[in-house]
Amino acid sequence: MLSMLIKKCISGIAASFIFTSVMALVMMNLHYGFTFYIVVVGIYSVMIMLLIGVPISIGIELILQRIRPRKAIVRALITVALYGVLGLLVSMLIFSDASVNFGQSEHLLYWTFGVGAALVFMIVDIIVKKLI
């Protein structure tokens, strides 16, 4: 269990750096450059990935061990669906206020980033499992 936790933490930190780099490239403008967004987004994404993403990822692993799908494609689809839905749910909880209007483009953009971060975490976790 400890080795799985260490692998998940490595995955969380690596996914956070990848996600932070992409977000900094997307968000940089004339007033704030790449390094500003690396620092600002990095502070929040590392904490969210480690405090929320790692326990959710361990929970997904436990769910997949209980389900035990026979075909690899079914396991892959269930994994992507769980990471995507839980990434959406976490981003909705973090970036929403009490008066959520589902038509606001800002919320949809943040929720998309949440799903993207969860899928980046999933891909990095698969790579870390193969390497370590």
C-alpha positions in Angstrom: 0.0 0.0 0.0 2.9 2.4 0.8 4.5 1.8 -2.6 1.2 2.5 -4.3 0.9 5.8 -2.3 4.4 6.8 -3.3 3.7 6.0 -7.0 0.5 8.0 -6.8 2.3 11.0 -5.2 4.9 10.9 -8.0 2.1 10.7 -10.5 0.4 13.7 -8.9 3.4 15.9 -8.9 4.4 15.0 -12.5 0.8 15.5 -13.7 0.7 18.8 -11.8 3.8 20.1 -13.5 2.5 19.1 -17.0 -0.9 20.6 -16.3 0.7 23.8 -14.9 2.8 24.2 -18.0 -0.1 23.8 -20.3 -2.3 26.2 -18.3 0.5 28.8 -18.2 0.8 28.6 -22.0 -2.9 29.0 -22.4 -3.3 31.8 -19.8 -0.3 34.0 -20.4 -0.9 37.5 -21.8 0.8 40.9 -22.2 0.5 41.8 -18.5 1.5 38.5 -16.9 4.0 36.1 -18.5 4.6 32.4 -18.4 6.6 32.4 -15.2 3.9 34.2 -13.3 1.3 31.6 -14.2 3.7 28.8 -13.6 4.0 30.0 -10.0 0.4 30.8 -9.4 -1.2 27.8 -11.1 1.5 25.5 -9.8 0.8 26.4 -6.2 -2.8 25.5 -6.5 -2.5 22.5 -8.8 0.1 20.7 -6.8 -2.0 20.9 -3.6 -5.2 19.9 -5.4 -3.5 17.0 -7.1 -1.9 15.7 -3.9 -4.7 16.3 -1.5 -7.7 15.5 -3.7 -6.3 13.7 -6.8 -4.2 11.0 -5.0 -7.0 9.8 -2.7 -9.5 9.7 -5.6 -7.0 7.8 -7.7 -6.5 5.3 -5.0 -10.3 4.9 -4.7 -10.6 4.4 -8.4 -7.9 1.6 -8.2 -9.9 0.0 -5.4 -13.1 0.2 -7.4 -11.4 -1.4 -10.4 -10.0 -4.2 -8.2 -13.5 -5.0 -7.0 -15.1 -4.9 -10.5 -12.3 -6.8 -12.2 -13.4 -6.3 -15.8 -12.3 -9.2 -18.0 -11.5 -7.3 -21.2 -8.8 -4.7 -21.3 -10.9 -2.3 -23.4 -13.7 -2.4 -20.8 -11.2 -1.7 -18.0 -9.8 1.2 -20.0 -13.2 2.7 -20.7 -14.3 2.4 -17.1 -11.0 4.0 -16.0 -11.4 7.0 -18.4 -15.0 7.4 -17.4 -14.3 7.4 -13.7 -11.4 9.8 -13.9 -13.4 12.1 -16.2 -16.5 12.1 -14.1 -14.7 12.6 -10.8 -12.5 15.3 -12.4 -15.6 17.1 -13.5 -17.2 16.7 -10.1 -14.2 18.0 -8.2 -13.8 20.9 -10.5 -17.5 21.7 -10.1 -17.1 21.7 -6.3 -13.9 23.8 -6.3 -14.8 26.4 -8.9 -18.6 26.8 -8.2 -20.4 29.1 -5.9 -23.9 28.8 -4.5 -25.5 30.3 -7.6 -24.3 28.1 -10.4 -25.6 28.9 -13.8 -24.8 26.1 -16.2 -24.7 28.5 -19.2 -21.8 30.6 -17.9 -18.8 30.0 -20.1 -16.3 30.6 -17.3 -17.7 27.7 -15.3 -17.6 25.4 -18.4 -14.0 26.4 -19.1 -12.9 25.6 -15.5 -14.8 22.3 -15.5 -13.1 21.4 -18.8 -9.8 22.1 -17.2 -10.7 19.9 -14.3 -11.5 17.0 -16.6 -8.3 17.6 -18.5 -6.3 17.6 -15.3 -7.9 14.4 -14.2 -7.1 12.7 -17.6 -3.5 14.0 -17.5 -3.2 12.5 -14.0 -4.6 9.2 -15.4 -2.1 9.1 -18.3 0.9 10.0 -16.0 -0.2 7.4 -13.5 -0.3 4.7 -16.2 3.2 5.7 -17.3 4.6 5.8 -13.8 3.1 2.3 -13.2 4.9 1.0 -16.3 8.3 2.6 -15.4 8.4 1.9 -11.7 
